[in-house]
Amino acid sequence: MASAHAGALGQPSFFREKILLGMSLPEYLRSLITPFNLVAAAILAVGVPSLIYRFAAGLGASTNLSQAYPWGLWIGFDMMTGVVLAAGGFTIGASVQLLGLKQFHAIERPAILTAFIGYIMAVVGLLADLGRPWNIVMALVNAGAASALFEIAWCVMCYTTVLLLEFTVPFFEWLGWRRLHAVLKKALLGLTVLSVMFSTMHQSALGSLFLLAPTKLHPLWYTPFIFIFFFISAILAGISMVIVESALSHKVFARRMEGQPHVDVAAITVGLGKAGAIVAFAYFFLKLQGVIDGHAWGYLLTGYGALFLVETVGLVLVPSLLFAWGARHGKVGHIRVAATLTLVGIVLNRLNVSIFAFNWQHPVRYVPSWMELAVSLTLVTVGVLAFRWICNRMPILFEDPAFSHDE
Amino acid sequence: MRLGRRGFLRMAGVTAGTGLLAATRAQAKVPQATEEDTLPGVLVDTTRCVGCRACEAACAETNQLPAPPEGDEVMKTRRDMSQTAFTVVNRADAPGGGDRFGKKQCLHCLAPACASACPVRALDKQPTGPVTYDASKCMGCRYCMVACPFDVPKYEYEALAPRVRKCTFCAERQAEGLPPACVDACPSGALTFGKRHVLLEEAKRRIYSEPERFVHRVYGEREAGGTSFMYISDVPFEALALPAGVPEKPYPSLVAGALGAPPLVMTLWPPLLMGLYAFSKRRDEVAAGEQGHDQEDHHG
Ligand code: SF4
Ligand code: SF4
């Protein structure tokens, strides 16, 4: 921080250049006043105190959890959904590093950064939800190896570490630490193998959690293969997330990209659209198979059936056709709409499994408290803010040209 | 970077090793229904229960819980266990008029869903029978509540260091050779404590000696792979708040297949992925070698 003074004296300083984007402190602070930031500040103003209240007053005072609904929004949304939306990290990492699909190289870093931030937010949500968060270390010493949750705990921990290491590549470029950067860059391939391994395990284990609830989860969603469903949909989420994200960030950060080597987002999107069409269709087919295996046809005509159809037909089958159409005719817009629908569908799936269709025969329904909502919204907002803060400073949307010859 | 053939094999070998290790460990730790014959159990004969709720009072006293509500008013509505009541007695209409009563508490499954769900083994099946809880290990994930098919574990949501609460089968009393407090307090002989297999025979003897009276089933003989508390009744078990449709499979076996996957993943993924990598690398080299060909062609 000492260098901040140097910056104030007009000499180029690390703080001024790297943190304040070359502005003086007052200039920088003024630049922060935007409509987006005001909304974000309003959300944080409610959410952060709610989070503090949760720890000061307990779960009972801050949430609508009950004996019948031990899991609510913080597990169903922050954890389940947060983790699946971060699946872009390993899908794209694997495509670029392992399958050699170099055309996706340009979106590898943003995907990894999203995943990294997503996992950290999911872990914060989890800590809020745990009744005895200080005992989380117990998962390291008391192996409940028969528990899917034990597997998740380990994999999430390992995977977050892998993401952190992957993230250090652009981070060290930003700091200009060449030696360490070179080491980590060499490790990227190995890290990618690990990331695929851990992701496969915990994305599917999130589904395995519900294998223990055959009498509680609605038959349209309960299947002995739910862990495979979760895995396939995680890949689908990864692809869709990268499509949406690359569209957004290349728009939002257009100015920052000026003078950088041109990235053909449209071509990448079409490539991803092809993959999306195939995976979405496979996933739809699996969901159908689940209904057949579970002899759950009868339920399709109930209210839960309607919810199920919205999820599988409206938000998996329709997008899969849209993906295919868009990829075939090079219609980037179609693919982006399909990706957005798919993401909504997967979020709905995670919420259905963990909240809406869980304990479906119970007379009283769980509805989250406003504080639960505020905390969840806050985590999403902080995630977006962190992503933007980092993208504005570090070489995420492109590699630092000074480093490109180090390979 | 390039990973030589040696490095590649070494990597595959190391991961295969950890995979196998994890596989054997996972197998060893799955709670099994072992020696169930010698395990203790309780037979609840609902036809003998008079609804005095002495068991509730004895349970509360033994576990230092608030005394249960007095008077028969409480029997008008169906009650569930709570974080301050480990057992409750519910009422149902008997065939021919009159009342039937059924006590509910943790059934102490032989292969408990709750213990297999617990990531930190805070809930654990003791080799002596009881499924016990250790708050000092619990991280409060409440997965045990999600998993238990009988909705037994309850949570202290109001506390800042909340605990999971449920019947302990009076593990401490049993260790001293005493029966559970509820059994001790029961004046009508509705509760019998003993070896599970003896009780199971006794239950069937009672059913067979009055076949037109009893429901022909021992609740808990097979539910969730078998439980230590078992029930016989002349009214449907659901009327006494015992959940219907609990699968007969031991719950840990429901996840066993999915949990068998990680070792496989750890073993197979790295070589597979490195194979893919080697393949794509080779493809690029070939593409680079061929003159006049656009590399993009090979990427499809
Ligand atoms: S009844 Fe529920 S809480 Fe009791 S041992 Fe069985 S699974 Fe665990
Ligand atoms: S709440 Fe505690 S006892 Fe229950 S599963 Fe989680 S860690 Fe185990």
mmCIF file of C-alpha atoms in Angstrom, chain A residues 40-56 74 124 370-371 373-379 381-382 385:
data_model
loop_
_atom_site.group_PDB
_atom_site.id
_atom_site.type_symbol
_atom_site.label_atom_id
_atom_site.label_comp_id
_atom_site.label_asym_id
_atom_site.label_seq_id
_atom_site.Cartn_x
_atom_site.Cartn_y
_atom_site.Cartn_z
ATOM 1 C CA ALA A 40 -25.392 -4.447 -6.266
ATOM 2 C CA ALA A 41 -24.794 -2.212 -3.251
ATOM 3 C CA ALA A 42 -28.476 -2.356 -2.336
ATOM 4 C CA ILE A 43 -28.432 -6.164 -2.455
ATOM 5 C CA LEU A 44 -25.309 -6.320 -0.336
ATOM 6 C CA ALA A 45 -26.752 -3.858 2.139
ATOM 7 C CA VAL A 46 -29.497 -6.386 2.921
ATOM 8 C CA GLY A 47 -27.609 -9.620 2.376
ATOM 9 C CA VAL A 48 -24.460 -9.015 4.367
ATOM 10 C CA PRO A 49 -26.309 -8.117 7.586
ATOM 11 C CA SER A 50 -28.539 -11.169 7.014
ATOM 12 C CA LEU A 51 -25.478 -13.350 6.833
ATOM 13 C CA ILE A 52 -24.107 -11.833 10.016
ATOM 14 C CA TYR A 53 -27.495 -12.286 11.687
ATOM 15 C CA ARG A 54 -27.461 -15.955 10.686
ATOM 16 C CA PHE A 55 -24.276 -16.499 12.672
ATOM 17 C CA ALA A 56 -25.350 -14.335 15.592
ATOM 18 C CA TRP A 74 -28.734 -22.513 0.699
ATOM 19 C CA VAL A 124 -19.569 -19.710 1.705
ATOM 20 C CA TRP A 370 -36.393 -13.306 3.000
ATOM 21 C CA MET A 371 -33.061 -13.549 4.731
ATOM 22 C CA LEU A 373 -33.127 -15.137 -0.330
ATOM 23 C CA ALA A 374 -31.030 -12.084 0.501
ATOM 24 C CA VAL A 375 -27.976 -14.181 1.328
ATOM 25 C CA SER A 376 -28.297 -16.237 -1.862
ATOM 26 C CA LEU A 377 -28.680 -13.092 -3.966
ATOM 27 C CA THR A 378 -25.702 -11.573 -2.216
ATOM 28 C CA LEU A 379 -23.496 -14.539 -3.037
ATOM 29 C CA THR A 381 -23.799 -10.563 -6.696
ATOM 30 C CA VAL A 382 -20.430 -10.876 -5.006
ATOM 31 C CA LEU A 385 -18.542 -8.303 -8.867
#
